[in-house]
């Protein structure tokens, strides 16, 4: 059968224009997103041969750009055609994409025709070697293997015992497909398709390379140990060569992907030694290796690896390194939600049930346990009396034990932070876990259980039917759920059923209200917003626009703060500014185990006195089976994916909008004063509505409750001098009569009198602090505030 007739109509259309350059511009232009993987495999060799200008050249780029986004699939015939296309015109190009040639060996389900490829592979290899093109050495080795050549290429200028040389020797012992697998997981050419699914599993199955991964990491740790022991000279950032760092990065990724049992202890020691100099200098043995392993942990996180990365971050003395590691850790922790098999693994560190550890030191007892807000603290007791600080006798007689306990508290806090971020990140993917796993590793774990006890969980009572468990639940006991149903007894052990976190988007309004009341009444501080979590359903306006949301468009924001928030929330975005191409961008975040991507468009404002941006549309893309992102109508986006993504966008706008800056009106651009006035006192977004609900439950329990009233958008506070309206969205204050603006610059320190039902809303704490201040306005001593209050009387 003619291969052309087996192609899709779009591919046949492209085939004709790529092989008959004289044809004019097509009408309509073909939709390359509809090409199949086999279509791409057929068209890529044709595109690679195309030269000149005109429609054929435009189609070449369309095909090549599509290959960069998703996987092509080659038949033996199209694989041979690709090799022939790569070899054609070598003298003109002086280069051939050997990464593409090596990758084709892995993307040919029927097996690449090595006998037919051998001659062309020899031509490619000899040309690349003759012209010293060794940018992708393992891809070149794979092509050389097809040619039957033991081509070592450029001799490695490496010292004796180099781990890069050891890796190359292992790769030389592999067949062409094995060599191509190593090339696939390394840096590849610009035109290569995305990393092949399953490539790490296939690489892990190659025993020689798996053994190299362990031996290389062990050798790296031994070298660092020798440097710290003074057995090898210390030179800042010279512990490993530029060729060794990527080899160790591949080794670390393979071990992390395989969740090797030997890795946690080794990685902890390696990171501890590579993060700090053996002297008191602020330098490191190798920043490059530390960051490479940090990226590896971000790709395949485990709880132990994230904890080790946090410990390295705490140990290093280099401020710039601390900032880089913070970004890597924030990326790695949510990634645990996608690795259910490892996410909950956590050592108990000797803690008893309830998260309590007691250590007797003479007449005194050190106690590590969760405080009122849930954070682990170190306390000291003598008999039945709590002490305010470390007893002098303990400090004098047990200094090392005091140091160990303080480090233990930091370690536990790091573990809890990692667990919380992993759990929260699982919302969008609607993650659930086997009941037995949850019971053993979370609810029944002495440390993780302190987190679980402050969250609301659902158990699958029957297929598709979920029943919520109350906060402060412990296996075998616990109060009734707010709907009156009994809590699931831990002894029931419903084999095969699953547990997941409760989310208000899946609950009726009455149930949400009851859970919020239960959390507030029980004075439970949840580790992240759950009962009070914002929900973002699709609006009629979004149903009408269909492909995009304008809900958060046309806001004026502080661009530097916005960019910083993108980084802190794991959104990818390039820096904008007054340079070519710096006028617009779409920040993106991937959710739900990589199945969905959200894009938040924004534009740089050139004519502002500061650095500002205007916000625009939010769009969603779904990843297809072939790896390509396809724009998806909002109505087809899963509700939790949509809600969690829009929650981030709401947060970005709420925090960075100029309306949230109490001093902006005095220094801002006149053109945007109307925006500032309207938005700083405008209708509430979902985050503000949730904040209003929280205030309605918290205020009656405070001493100023009788002086406070909530309207649709304001918290009205009756002072003795004036009455004040605090906007629940922006936190800005207006004074009656006349809605006179009152500027109160907030303190950085949170008011310790406030016990909030969740950790992550600084705006709620700010509003409550302002209310506490203004309800007792006769006691205010700050002259700048008093002048505003009395000056407007």
Short mmCIF file of N, CA and C in Angstrom, two decimals, residues 255-385:
data_model
loop_
_atom_site.label_atom_id
_atom_site.label_comp_id
_atom_site.label_asym_id
_atom_site.label_seq_id
_atom_site.Cartn_x
_atom_site.Cartn_y
_atom_site.Cartn_z
N UNK A 255 18.74 7.30 40.31
CA UNK A 255 18.55 6.74 41.65
C UNK A 255 17.28 7.28 42.29
N UNK A 256 16.99 8.58 42.10
CA UNK A 256 15.77 9.16 42.65
C UNK A 256 14.53 8.58 41.97
N UNK A 257 14.60 8.43 40.66
CA UNK A 257 13.47 7.84 39.94
C UNK A 257 13.20 6.43 40.42
N UNK A 258 14.26 5.66 40.64
CA UNK A 258 14.11 4.26 41.08
C UNK A 258 13.82 4.15 42.56
N UNK A 259 13.89 5.29 43.28
CA UNK A 259 13.70 5.30 44.73
C UNK A 259 14.61 4.26 45.39
N UNK A 260 15.91 4.31 45.03
CA UNK A 260 16.88 3.33 45.52
C UNK A 260 16.99 3.38 47.03
N UNK A 261 16.99 2.22 47.68
CA UNK A 261 17.02 2.16 49.13
C UNK A 261 18.32 2.72 49.70
N UNK A 262 19.41 2.61 48.94
CA UNK A 262 20.70 3.08 49.43
C UNK A 262 20.88 4.58 49.31
N UNK A 263 19.98 5.26 48.61
CA UNK A 263 20.20 6.67 48.27
C UNK A 263 20.04 7.64 49.44
N UNK A 264 18.99 7.56 50.30
CA UNK A 264 18.76 8.63 51.28
C UNK A 264 19.97 8.96 52.15
N UNK A 265 20.60 7.95 52.74
CA UNK A 265 21.75 8.22 53.61
C UNK A 265 22.90 8.82 52.81
N UNK A 266 23.16 8.25 51.64
CA UNK A 266 24.26 8.74 50.80
C UNK A 266 24.01 10.18 50.35
N UNK A 267 22.79 10.45 49.90
CA UNK A 267 22.47 11.78 49.39
C UNK A 267 22.54 12.82 50.51
N UNK A 268 22.08 12.45 51.70
CA UNK A 268 22.14 13.38 52.83
C UNK A 268 23.57 13.77 53.15
N UNK A 269 24.47 12.79 53.15
CA UNK A 269 25.88 13.07 53.43
C UNK A 269 26.51 13.88 52.31
N UNK A 270 26.21 13.53 51.07
CA UNK A 270 26.78 14.23 49.92
C UNK A 270 26.36 15.70 49.91
N UNK A 271 25.07 15.96 50.10
CA UNK A 271 24.58 17.33 50.06
C UNK A 271 25.13 18.15 51.23
N UNK A 272 25.24 17.51 52.40
CA UNK A 272 25.77 18.23 53.56
C UNK A 272 27.20 18.70 53.31
N UNK A 273 27.98 17.89 52.59
CA UNK A 273 29.39 18.22 52.37
C UNK A 273 29.60 19.13 51.16
N UNK A 274 28.73 19.04 50.16
CA UNK A 274 28.92 19.88 48.98
C UNK A 274 28.38 21.29 49.20
N UNK A 275 27.58 21.48 50.25
CA UNK A 275 26.93 22.77 50.48
C UNK A 275 27.78 23.73 51.29
N UNK A 276 28.86 23.26 51.90
CA UNK A 276 29.63 24.12 52.79
C UNK A 276 31.11 23.83 52.64
N UNK A 277 31.94 24.86 52.72
CA UNK A 277 33.39 24.70 52.62
C UNK A 277 33.94 24.07 53.89
N UNK A 278 35.08 23.37 53.80
CA UNK A 278 35.71 22.82 55.00
C UNK A 278 36.34 23.91 55.86
N UNK A 279 36.40 25.10 55.34
CA UNK A 279 36.90 26.26 56.09
C UNK A 279 35.70 27.11 56.50
N UNK A 280 35.96 28.29 57.03
CA UNK A 280 34.87 29.19 57.40
C UNK A 280 34.44 30.09 56.25
N UNK A 281 34.99 29.83 55.08
CA UNK A 281 34.65 30.64 53.91
C UNK A 281 33.19 30.43 53.51
N UNK A 282 32.64 31.41 52.79
CA UNK A 282 31.26 31.32 52.32
C UNK A 282 31.15 30.58 50.99
N UNK A 283 32.26 30.04 50.51
CA UNK A 283 32.26 29.32 49.25
C UNK A 283 31.81 27.88 49.45
N UNK A 284 31.75 27.13 48.34
CA UNK A 284 31.30 25.73 48.36
C UNK A 284 32.30 24.90 47.56
N UNK A 285 32.38 23.59 47.85
CA UNK A 285 33.20 22.72 46.99
C UNK A 285 32.72 22.71 45.55
N UNK A 286 31.37 22.78 45.34
CA UNK A 286 30.86 22.79 43.97
C UNK A 286 29.42 23.28 43.96
N UNK A 287 29.24 24.56 43.62
CA UNK A 287 27.88 25.07 43.44
C UNK A 287 27.18 24.32 42.32
N UNK A 288 27.91 24.03 41.25
CA UNK A 288 27.31 23.39 40.08
C UNK A 288 26.69 22.05 40.45
N UNK A 289 27.40 21.24 41.24
CA UNK A 289 26.86 19.93 41.61
C UNK A 289 25.68 20.08 42.57
N UNK A 290 25.77 21.00 43.51
CA UNK A 290 24.66 21.22 44.43
C UNK A 290 23.39 21.58 43.66
N UNK A 291 23.50 22.48 42.70
CA UNK A 291 22.32 22.89 41.93
C UNK A 291 21.86 21.77 41.00
N UNK A 292 22.78 21.00 40.46
CA UNK A 292 22.40 19.89 39.59
C UNK A 292 21.60 18.84 40.37
N UNK A 293 22.04 18.54 41.57
CA UNK A 293 21.29 17.59 42.39
C UNK A 293 19.96 18.21 42.83
N UNK A 294 19.96 19.52 43.09
CA UNK A 294 18.70 20.18 43.42
C UNK A 294 17.69 20.06 42.29
N UNK A 295 18.16 20.22 41.04
CA UNK A 295 17.26 20.03 39.89
C UNK A 295 16.81 18.58 39.77
N UNK A 296 17.69 17.66 40.09
CA UNK A 296 17.32 16.24 40.05
C UNK A 296 16.23 15.94 41.08
N UNK A 297 16.35 16.51 42.27
CA UNK A 297 15.33 16.32 43.30
C UNK A 297 14.01 16.94 42.85
N UNK A 298 14.08 18.08 42.18
CA UNK A 298 12.85 18.69 41.66
C UNK A 298 12.16 17.81 40.63
N UNK A 299 12.95 17.06 39.87
CA UNK A 299 12.36 16.19 38.84
C UNK A 299 11.76 14.94 39.45
N UNK A 300 12.46 14.32 40.38
CA UNK A 300 11.99 13.08 41.00
C UNK A 300 12.11 13.19 42.52
N UNK A 301 11.23 13.98 43.15
CA UNK A 301 11.38 14.22 44.59
C UNK A 301 11.03 13.01 45.44
N UNK A 302 11.74 12.88 46.54
CA UNK A 302 11.38 11.96 47.63
C UNK A 302 11.43 12.77 48.91
N UNK A 303 10.70 12.36 49.95
CA UNK A 303 10.73 13.14 51.20
C UNK A 303 12.14 13.27 51.77
N UNK A 304 12.92 12.17 51.69
CA UNK A 304 14.27 12.21 52.24
C UNK A 304 15.16 13.17 51.46
N UNK A 305 15.01 13.18 50.14
CA UNK A 305 15.83 14.06 49.30
C UNK A 305 15.49 15.51 49.55
N UNK A 306 14.20 15.83 49.69
CA UNK A 306 13.81 17.21 49.96
C UNK A 306 14.32 17.64 51.33
N UNK A 307 14.22 16.74 52.32
CA UNK A 307 14.74 17.05 53.65
C UNK A 307 16.25 17.30 53.60
N UNK A 308 16.97 16.48 52.84
CA UNK A 308 18.42 16.67 52.71
C UNK A 308 18.73 18.00 52.02
N UNK A 309 17.93 18.37 51.04
CA UNK A 309 18.13 19.64 50.35
C UNK A 309 17.87 20.81 51.30
N UNK A 310 16.86 20.67 52.15
CA UNK A 310 16.58 21.70 53.14
C UNK A 310 17.73 21.82 54.14
N UNK A 311 18.28 20.68 54.55
CA UNK A 311 19.41 20.71 55.48
C UNK A 311 20.62 21.39 54.85
N UNK A 312 20.85 21.13 53.56
CA UNK A 312 21.95 21.78 52.85
C UNK A 312 21.72 23.28 52.77
N UNK A 313 20.48 23.65 52.57
CA UNK A 313 20.12 25.07 52.51
C UNK A 313 20.40 25.75 53.85
N UNK A 314 20.11 25.05 54.94
CA UNK A 314 20.36 25.62 56.27
C UNK A 314 21.85 25.71 56.59
N UNK A 315 22.64 24.80 56.01
CA UNK A 315 24.07 24.75 56.34
C UNK A 315 24.91 25.73 55.53
N UNK A 316 24.52 25.99 54.28
CA UNK A 316 25.38 26.79 53.41
C UNK A 316 25.50 28.23 53.93
N UNK A 317 26.65 28.83 53.67
CA UNK A 317 26.90 30.21 54.14
C UNK A 317 26.78 31.21 53.00
N UNK A 318 26.45 30.74 51.82
CA UNK A 318 26.42 31.59 50.62
C UNK A 318 24.99 32.07 50.39
N UNK A 319 24.76 33.38 50.51
CA UNK A 319 23.40 33.93 50.41
C UNK A 319 22.76 33.64 49.06
N UNK A 320 23.52 33.74 47.98
CA UNK A 320 22.96 33.46 46.66
C UNK A 320 22.55 32.02 46.51
N UNK A 321 23.30 31.12 47.10
CA UNK A 321 22.96 29.70 47.05
C UNK A 321 21.67 29.43 47.82
N UNK A 322 21.50 30.10 48.94
CA UNK A 322 20.27 29.94 49.73
C UNK A 322 19.05 30.28 48.89
N UNK A 323 19.11 31.38 48.14
CA UNK A 323 17.97 31.79 47.31
C UNK A 323 17.68 30.76 46.23
N UNK A 324 18.72 30.24 45.60
CA UNK A 324 18.52 29.23 44.56
C UNK A 324 17.90 27.97 45.14
N UNK A 325 18.40 27.54 46.31
CA UNK A 325 17.86 26.31 46.91
C UNK A 325 16.42 26.51 47.36
N UNK A 326 16.08 27.69 47.83
CA UNK A 326 14.69 27.96 48.21
C UNK A 326 13.76 27.73 47.02
N UNK A 327 14.17 28.21 45.85
CA UNK A 327 13.34 28.03 44.66
C UNK A 327 13.22 26.54 44.32
N UNK A 328 14.32 25.82 44.40
CA UNK A 328 14.31 24.40 44.06
C UNK A 328 13.45 23.60 45.03
N UNK A 329 13.53 23.94 46.31
CA UNK A 329 12.73 23.23 47.31
C UNK A 329 11.24 23.48 47.09
N UNK A 330 10.88 24.73 46.80
CA UNK A 330 9.48 25.05 46.57
C UNK A 330 8.93 24.35 45.34
N UNK A 331 9.80 24.05 44.39
CA UNK A 331 9.36 23.29 43.22
C UNK A 331 9.27 21.81 43.53
N UNK A 332 10.18 21.30 44.34
CA UNK A 332 10.23 19.86 44.61
C UNK A 332 9.09 19.40 45.51
N UNK A 333 8.76 20.19 46.52
CA UNK A 333 7.78 19.74 47.52
C UNK A 333 6.40 19.46 46.91
N UNK A 334 5.83 20.36 46.10
CA UNK A 334 4.54 20.01 45.49
C UNK A 334 4.64 18.80 44.56
N UNK A 335 5.83 18.57 43.99
CA UNK A 335 6.00 17.43 43.09
C UNK A 335 5.80 16.10 43.78
N UNK A 336 5.90 16.07 45.11
CA UNK A 336 5.66 14.83 45.84
C UNK A 336 4.23 14.34 45.68
N UNK A 337 3.32 15.28 45.42
CA UNK A 337 1.92 14.89 45.24
C UNK A 337 1.75 13.97 44.05
N UNK A 338 2.68 14.04 43.08
CA UNK A 338 2.60 13.19 41.90
C UNK A 338 3.30 11.85 42.09
N UNK A 339 3.92 11.66 43.25
CA UNK A 339 4.62 10.40 43.53
C UNK A 339 4.02 9.78 44.78
N UNK A 340 2.81 9.25 44.61
CA UNK A 340 2.04 8.74 45.73
C UNK A 340 2.80 7.67 46.49
N UNK A 341 3.61 6.89 45.76
CA UNK A 341 4.28 5.76 46.40
C UNK A 341 5.35 6.20 47.39
N UNK A 342 5.81 7.46 47.32
CA UNK A 342 6.85 7.91 48.25
C UNK A 342 6.43 9.11 49.09
N UNK A 343 5.34 9.77 48.72
CA UNK A 343 5.00 11.07 49.30
C UNK A 343 4.90 11.04 50.82
N UNK A 344 4.35 9.98 51.40
CA UNK A 344 4.07 9.96 52.83
C UNK A 344 5.19 9.34 53.67
N UNK A 345 6.26 8.95 53.03
CA UNK A 345 7.32 8.28 53.78
C UNK A 345 8.05 9.29 54.66
N UNK A 346 8.10 9.01 55.95
CA UNK A 346 8.69 9.95 56.89
C UNK A 346 9.18 9.19 58.12
N UNK A 347 10.43 9.38 58.55
CA UNK A 347 10.89 8.71 59.77
C UNK A 347 10.19 9.26 61.00
N UNK A 348 10.02 8.42 62.04
CA UNK A 348 9.33 8.90 63.25
C UNK A 348 10.26 9.62 64.21
N UNK A 349 11.59 9.46 64.03
CA UNK A 349 12.61 10.17 64.82
C UNK A 349 12.47 9.94 66.32
N UNK A 350 11.82 8.84 66.69
CA UNK A 350 11.69 8.51 68.11
C UNK A 350 10.51 9.16 68.80
N UNK A 351 9.64 9.84 68.05
CA UNK A 351 8.49 10.52 68.66
C UNK A 351 7.41 9.50 69.03
N UNK A 352 6.69 9.80 70.10
CA UNK A 352 5.57 8.99 70.54
C UNK A 352 4.30 9.46 69.83
N UNK A 353 3.22 8.65 69.86
CA UNK A 353 1.96 9.09 69.27
C UNK A 353 1.55 10.45 69.81
N UNK A 354 1.00 11.28 68.92
CA UNK A 354 0.65 12.64 69.30
C UNK A 354 1.76 13.63 69.03
N UNK A 355 2.91 13.12 68.51
CA UNK A 355 4.00 14.01 68.16
C UNK A 355 4.76 14.55 69.35
N UNK A 356 4.96 13.72 70.36
CA UNK A 356 5.64 14.18 71.58
C UNK A 356 6.92 13.36 71.81
N UNK A 357 8.00 14.07 72.11
CA UNK A 357 9.28 13.44 72.42
C UNK A 357 9.81 14.03 73.72
N UNK A 358 10.09 13.18 74.69
CA UNK A 358 10.62 13.63 75.98
C UNK A 358 12.02 13.08 76.18
N UNK A 359 12.93 13.93 76.61
CA UNK A 359 14.32 13.55 76.87
C UNK A 359 14.69 14.05 78.26
N UNK A 360 15.03 13.12 79.15
CA UNK A 360 15.41 13.48 80.52
C UNK A 360 16.88 13.90 80.55
N UNK A 361 17.13 15.06 81.13
CA UNK A 361 18.50 15.58 81.27
C UNK A 361 18.69 16.00 82.73
N UNK A 362 19.12 15.06 83.54
CA UNK A 362 19.26 15.33 84.97
C UNK A 362 17.90 15.53 85.61
N UNK A 363 17.74 16.65 86.31
CA UNK A 363 16.47 16.95 86.97
C UNK A 363 15.45 17.59 86.03
N UNK A 364 15.86 17.81 84.83
CA UNK A 364 15.00 18.51 83.88
C UNK A 364 14.59 17.58 82.74
N UNK A 365 13.52 17.97 82.03
CA UNK A 365 13.04 17.19 80.89
C UNK A 365 12.82 18.12 79.70
N UNK A 366 13.42 17.75 78.58
CA UNK A 366 13.18 18.47 77.33
C UNK A 366 12.00 17.82 76.62
N UNK A 367 11.08 18.64 76.15
CA UNK A 367 9.88 18.14 75.47
C UNK A 367 9.76 18.81 74.11
N UNK A 368 9.73 18.01 73.06
CA UNK A 368 9.47 18.51 71.71
C UNK A 368 8.06 18.08 71.35
N UNK A 369 7.19 19.04 71.05
CA UNK A 369 5.80 18.72 70.74
C UNK A 369 5.18 19.87 69.97
N UNK A 370 4.01 19.65 69.33
CA UNK A 370 3.37 20.74 68.60
C UNK A 370 2.81 21.79 69.56
N UNK A 371 3.01 23.08 69.20
CA UNK A 371 2.45 24.15 69.99
C UNK A 371 1.00 24.40 69.63
N UNK A 372 0.44 25.50 70.13
CA UNK A 372 -0.97 25.81 69.91
C UNK A 372 -1.30 25.95 68.43
N UNK A 373 -0.35 26.48 67.65
CA UNK A 373 -0.59 26.66 66.22
C UNK A 373 -0.23 25.46 65.39
N UNK A 374 0.25 24.38 66.04
CA UNK A 374 0.60 23.17 65.31
C UNK A 374 2.07 23.04 64.99
N UNK A 375 2.87 24.11 65.16
CA UNK A 375 4.29 24.05 64.84
C UNK A 375 5.06 23.43 66.00
N UNK A 376 6.00 22.55 65.69
CA UNK A 376 6.76 21.87 66.72
C UNK A 376 7.68 22.85 67.44
N UNK A 377 7.71 22.71 68.77
CA UNK A 377 8.50 23.59 69.62
C UNK A 377 9.27 22.78 70.64
N UNK A 378 10.36 23.37 71.16
CA UNK A 378 11.16 22.75 72.21
C UNK A 378 10.86 23.46 73.52
N UNK A 379 10.39 22.69 74.51
CA UNK A 379 10.09 23.24 75.83
C UNK A 379 10.88 22.53 76.92
N UNK A 380 10.94 23.16 78.09
CA UNK A 380 11.71 22.61 79.20
C UNK A 380 10.85 22.54 80.45
N UNK A 381 10.98 21.44 81.19
CA UNK A 381 10.17 21.19 82.38
C UNK A 381 11.07 20.77 83.53
N UNK A 382 10.64 21.15 84.72
CA UNK A 382 11.26 20.64 85.94
C UNK A 382 10.13 20.16 86.84
N UNK A 383 10.06 18.83 86.97
CA UNK A 383 8.90 18.26 87.63
C UNK A 383 7.66 18.54 86.81
N UNK A 384 6.64 19.16 87.41
CA UNK A 384 5.43 19.50 86.68
C UNK A 384 5.38 20.95 86.28
N UNK A 385 6.51 21.65 86.37
CA UNK A 385 6.52 23.08 86.09
C UNK A 385 7.21 23.37 84.76
#
